[in-house]
XYZ file of C-alpha atoms in Angstrom:
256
model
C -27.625 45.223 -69.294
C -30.464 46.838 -67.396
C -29.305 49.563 -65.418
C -32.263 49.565 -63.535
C -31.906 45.842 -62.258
C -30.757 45.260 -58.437
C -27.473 43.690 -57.843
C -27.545 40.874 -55.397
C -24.549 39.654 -53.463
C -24.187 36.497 -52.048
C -21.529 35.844 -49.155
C -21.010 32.158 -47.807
C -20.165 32.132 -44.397
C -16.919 30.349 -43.453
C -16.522 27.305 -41.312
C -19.116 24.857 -43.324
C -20.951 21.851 -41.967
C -19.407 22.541 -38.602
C -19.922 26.347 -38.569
C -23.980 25.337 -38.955
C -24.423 23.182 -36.012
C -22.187 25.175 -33.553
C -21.176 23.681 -30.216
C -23.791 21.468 -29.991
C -21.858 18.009 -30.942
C -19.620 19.263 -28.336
C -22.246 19.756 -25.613
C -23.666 15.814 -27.089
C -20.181 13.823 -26.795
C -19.489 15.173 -23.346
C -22.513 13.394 -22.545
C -21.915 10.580 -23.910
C -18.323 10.229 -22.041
C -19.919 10.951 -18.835
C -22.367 8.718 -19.778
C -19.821 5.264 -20.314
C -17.537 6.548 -17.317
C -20.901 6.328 -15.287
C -21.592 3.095 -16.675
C -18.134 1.916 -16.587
C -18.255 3.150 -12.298
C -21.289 0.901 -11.667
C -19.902 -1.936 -13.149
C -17.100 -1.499 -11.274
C -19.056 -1.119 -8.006
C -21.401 -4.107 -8.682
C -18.264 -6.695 -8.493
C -16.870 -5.300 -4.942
C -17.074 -6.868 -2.550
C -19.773 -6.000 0.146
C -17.636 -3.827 2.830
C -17.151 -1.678 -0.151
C -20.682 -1.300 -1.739
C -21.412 -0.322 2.007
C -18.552 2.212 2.329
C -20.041 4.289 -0.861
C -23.166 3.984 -0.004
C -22.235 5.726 3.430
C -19.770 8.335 1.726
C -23.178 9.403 -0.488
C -25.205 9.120 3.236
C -22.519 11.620 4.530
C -20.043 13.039 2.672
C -18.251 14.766 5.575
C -17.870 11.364 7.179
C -14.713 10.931 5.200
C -12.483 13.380 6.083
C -9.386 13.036 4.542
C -7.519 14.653 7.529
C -8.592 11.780 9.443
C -6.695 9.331 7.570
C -10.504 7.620 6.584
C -11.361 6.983 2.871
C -14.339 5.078 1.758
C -12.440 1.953 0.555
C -11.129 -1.129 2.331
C -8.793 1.054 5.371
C -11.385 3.890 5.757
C -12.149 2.514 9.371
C -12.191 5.803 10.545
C -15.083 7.194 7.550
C -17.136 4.016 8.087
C -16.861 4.264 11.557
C -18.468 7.997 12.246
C -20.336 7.640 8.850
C -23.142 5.035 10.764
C -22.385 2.188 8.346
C -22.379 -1.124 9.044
C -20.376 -3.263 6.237
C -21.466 -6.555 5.882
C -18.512 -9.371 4.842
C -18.585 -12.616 4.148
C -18.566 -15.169 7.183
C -14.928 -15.165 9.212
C -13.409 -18.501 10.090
C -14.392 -17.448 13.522
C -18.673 -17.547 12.159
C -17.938 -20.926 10.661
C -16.506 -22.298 14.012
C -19.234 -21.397 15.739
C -21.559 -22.463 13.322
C -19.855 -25.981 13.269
C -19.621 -26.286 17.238
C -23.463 -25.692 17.510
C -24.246 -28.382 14.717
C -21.641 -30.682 16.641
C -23.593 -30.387 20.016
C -26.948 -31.028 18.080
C -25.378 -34.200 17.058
C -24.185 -35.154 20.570
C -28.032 -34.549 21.743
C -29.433 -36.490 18.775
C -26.853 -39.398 19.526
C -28.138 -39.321 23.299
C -31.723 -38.964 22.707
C -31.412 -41.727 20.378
C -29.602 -44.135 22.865
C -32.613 -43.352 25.522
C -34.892 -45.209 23.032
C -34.592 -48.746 23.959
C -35.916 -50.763 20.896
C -33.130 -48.406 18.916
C -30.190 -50.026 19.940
C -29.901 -52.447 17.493
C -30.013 -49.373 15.364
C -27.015 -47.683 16.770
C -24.642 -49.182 13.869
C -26.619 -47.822 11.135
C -27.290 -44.241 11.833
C -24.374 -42.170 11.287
C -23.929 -38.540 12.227
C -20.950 -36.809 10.956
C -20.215 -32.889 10.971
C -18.346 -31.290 8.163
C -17.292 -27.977 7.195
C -20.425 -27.805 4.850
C -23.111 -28.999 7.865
C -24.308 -32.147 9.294
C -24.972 -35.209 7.648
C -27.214 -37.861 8.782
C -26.988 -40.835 7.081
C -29.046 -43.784 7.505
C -28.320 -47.240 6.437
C -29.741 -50.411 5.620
C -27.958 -53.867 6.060
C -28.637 -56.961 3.502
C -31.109 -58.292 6.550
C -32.213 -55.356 7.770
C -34.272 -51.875 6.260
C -35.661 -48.666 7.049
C -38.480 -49.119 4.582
C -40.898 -52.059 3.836
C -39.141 -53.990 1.281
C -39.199 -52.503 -2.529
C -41.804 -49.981 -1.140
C -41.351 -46.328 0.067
C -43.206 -47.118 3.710
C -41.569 -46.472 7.066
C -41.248 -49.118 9.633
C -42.113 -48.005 12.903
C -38.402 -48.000 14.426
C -37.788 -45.393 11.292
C -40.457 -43.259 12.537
C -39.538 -43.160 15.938
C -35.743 -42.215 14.759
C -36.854 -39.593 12.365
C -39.014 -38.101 15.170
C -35.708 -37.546 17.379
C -34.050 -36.227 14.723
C -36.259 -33.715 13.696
C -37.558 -31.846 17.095
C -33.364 -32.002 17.186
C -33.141 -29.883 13.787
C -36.823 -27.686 13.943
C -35.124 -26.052 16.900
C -31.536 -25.040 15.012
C -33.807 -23.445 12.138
C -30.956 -24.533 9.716
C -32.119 -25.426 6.245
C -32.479 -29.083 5.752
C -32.175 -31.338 2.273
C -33.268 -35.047 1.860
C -31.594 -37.391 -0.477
C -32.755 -40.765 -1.326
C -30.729 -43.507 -2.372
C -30.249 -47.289 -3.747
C -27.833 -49.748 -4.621
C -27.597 -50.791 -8.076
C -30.060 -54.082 -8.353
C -32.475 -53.137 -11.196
C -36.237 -52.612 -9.614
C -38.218 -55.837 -10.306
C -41.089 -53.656 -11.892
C -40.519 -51.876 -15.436
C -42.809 -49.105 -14.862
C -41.042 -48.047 -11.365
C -37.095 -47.595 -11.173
C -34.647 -47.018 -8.585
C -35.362 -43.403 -9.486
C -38.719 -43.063 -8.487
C -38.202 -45.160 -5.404
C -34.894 -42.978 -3.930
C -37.566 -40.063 -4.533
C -40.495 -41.619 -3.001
C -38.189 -42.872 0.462
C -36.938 -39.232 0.134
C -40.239 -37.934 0.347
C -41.398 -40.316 2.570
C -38.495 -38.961 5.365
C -40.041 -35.302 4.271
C -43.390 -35.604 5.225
C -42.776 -37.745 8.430
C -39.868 -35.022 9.563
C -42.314 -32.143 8.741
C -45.269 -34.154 10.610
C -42.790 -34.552 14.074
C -40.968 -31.462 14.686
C -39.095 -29.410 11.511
C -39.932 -25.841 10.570
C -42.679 -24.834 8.051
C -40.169 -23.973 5.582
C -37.731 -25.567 6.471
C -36.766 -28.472 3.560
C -34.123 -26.815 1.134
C -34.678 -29.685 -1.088
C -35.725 -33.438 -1.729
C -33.765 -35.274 -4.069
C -33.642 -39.134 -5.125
C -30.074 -40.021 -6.716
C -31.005 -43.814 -7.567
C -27.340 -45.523 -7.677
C -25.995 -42.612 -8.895
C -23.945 -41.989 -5.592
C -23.149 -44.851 -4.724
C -21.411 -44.958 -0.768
C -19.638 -48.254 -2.261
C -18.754 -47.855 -5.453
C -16.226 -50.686 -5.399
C -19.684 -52.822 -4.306
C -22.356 -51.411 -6.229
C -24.433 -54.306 -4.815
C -23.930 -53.891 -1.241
C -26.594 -52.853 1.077
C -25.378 -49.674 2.494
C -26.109 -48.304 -0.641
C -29.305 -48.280 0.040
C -29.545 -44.969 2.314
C -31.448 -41.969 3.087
C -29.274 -38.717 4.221
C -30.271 -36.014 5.760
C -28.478 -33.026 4.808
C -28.197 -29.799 7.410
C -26.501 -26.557 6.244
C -24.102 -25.262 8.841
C -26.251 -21.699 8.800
C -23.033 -19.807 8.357
């Protein structure tokens, strides 16, 4: 042995893989929980209903809003919070909207049933226009008779008398605003031609109604939506041959 050689000692610190990184997987998973219980909180907050998302977003606005010796709290109850906190929470329509929403589509009916009755070469007509109000809007409905049509026969072309009722109707609805959808429909005689079906005709009457209701009086914007059923809906489906069948309806959303 060479006396003369160094002696080197080796020590291993204790603790092993852990001891080398430290704290910092510590410091790394806290993040990571606050992370999910963040994520976990939004999702929570995105399927509340509005009055909520508005009470949080006015307890961030101003915290001291919410004073708990108030008896306020920024959930459904806080009256007190939202009320000093500025914010406004917006809910879904009462009963009380949809009443008033139906009442003002009911006296646009009345004034589209009088206007109509002023017109004398539309009293024959009386019988097939119907105006109904339901708790989902007004629905206009007109109908043919197995003498007797809105449009030029196996064509999409108004007859004057349709004109003159679609005008009334639609200075009527350009003044609620409400949005307004067309539907075309037919009874269940195939079309003579095999290149043109009761599809395309529902859809061409529909459009037809569009452009002439546009032309006299609705709002630039104001068609939700043009559809041609055919004789998918039929209004007698014990008769799918029967005239009134063949219809175009006028769809107006209560606005609620």
């Amino acid at each position: 042995m060479n006396k003369g050689q160094p002696i080197i000692i080796v020590k291993k610190k204790r603790g092993g893989h852990a001891a080398h990184h430290g704290g910092a997987w510590k410091v790394a998973y806290a993040d990571f929980v606050t992370a999910m219980m963040a994520f976990f909180l939004v999702m929570w907050l995105v399927n509340q209903q509005p009055a909520v998302k508005a009470a949080v977003a006015g307890y961030f606005r101003d915290p001291g809003a919410f004073d708990s010796t108030k008896g306020g709290g920024i959930l459904p109850g806080g009256a007190e919070g939202l009320k000093e906190s500025g914010v406004t929470p917006v809910s879904k329509p009462m009963p009380n909207d949809v009443k008033t929403a139906k009442e003002t589509l009911e006296k646009a009916a009345e004034h589209m049933r009088e206007a109509l009755k002023k017109i004398p070469s539309l009293k024959a007509l009386e019988d097939r226009i119907e105006i109904t109000v339901t708790d989902e809007g007004l629905r206009i409905e007109l109908l043919e008779t197995a003498k007797d049509s809105f449009f030029a026969v196996g064509s999409a072309d108004l007859l004057p008398e349709t004109v003159q009722i679609l005008v009334v109707i639609s200075k009527e609805l350009g003044g609620l605003g409400n949005a307004v959808a067309l539907e075309g429909h037919t009874d269940s005689r195939k079309y003579a031609a095999s290149s043109y079906a009761n599809w395309e005709l529902s859809t061409d009457r529909a459009n037809s109604a569009r452009r002439a209701m546009e032309r006299f009086g609705l709002q630039e914007g104001q068609i939700d939506a043009v559809r041609g059923y055919a004789d998918t809906r039929l209004r007698t489906p014990d008769m799918p041959l029967d005239a009134r069948n063949r219809r175009i309806s006028i769809v107006v959303q209560n606005g609620s």
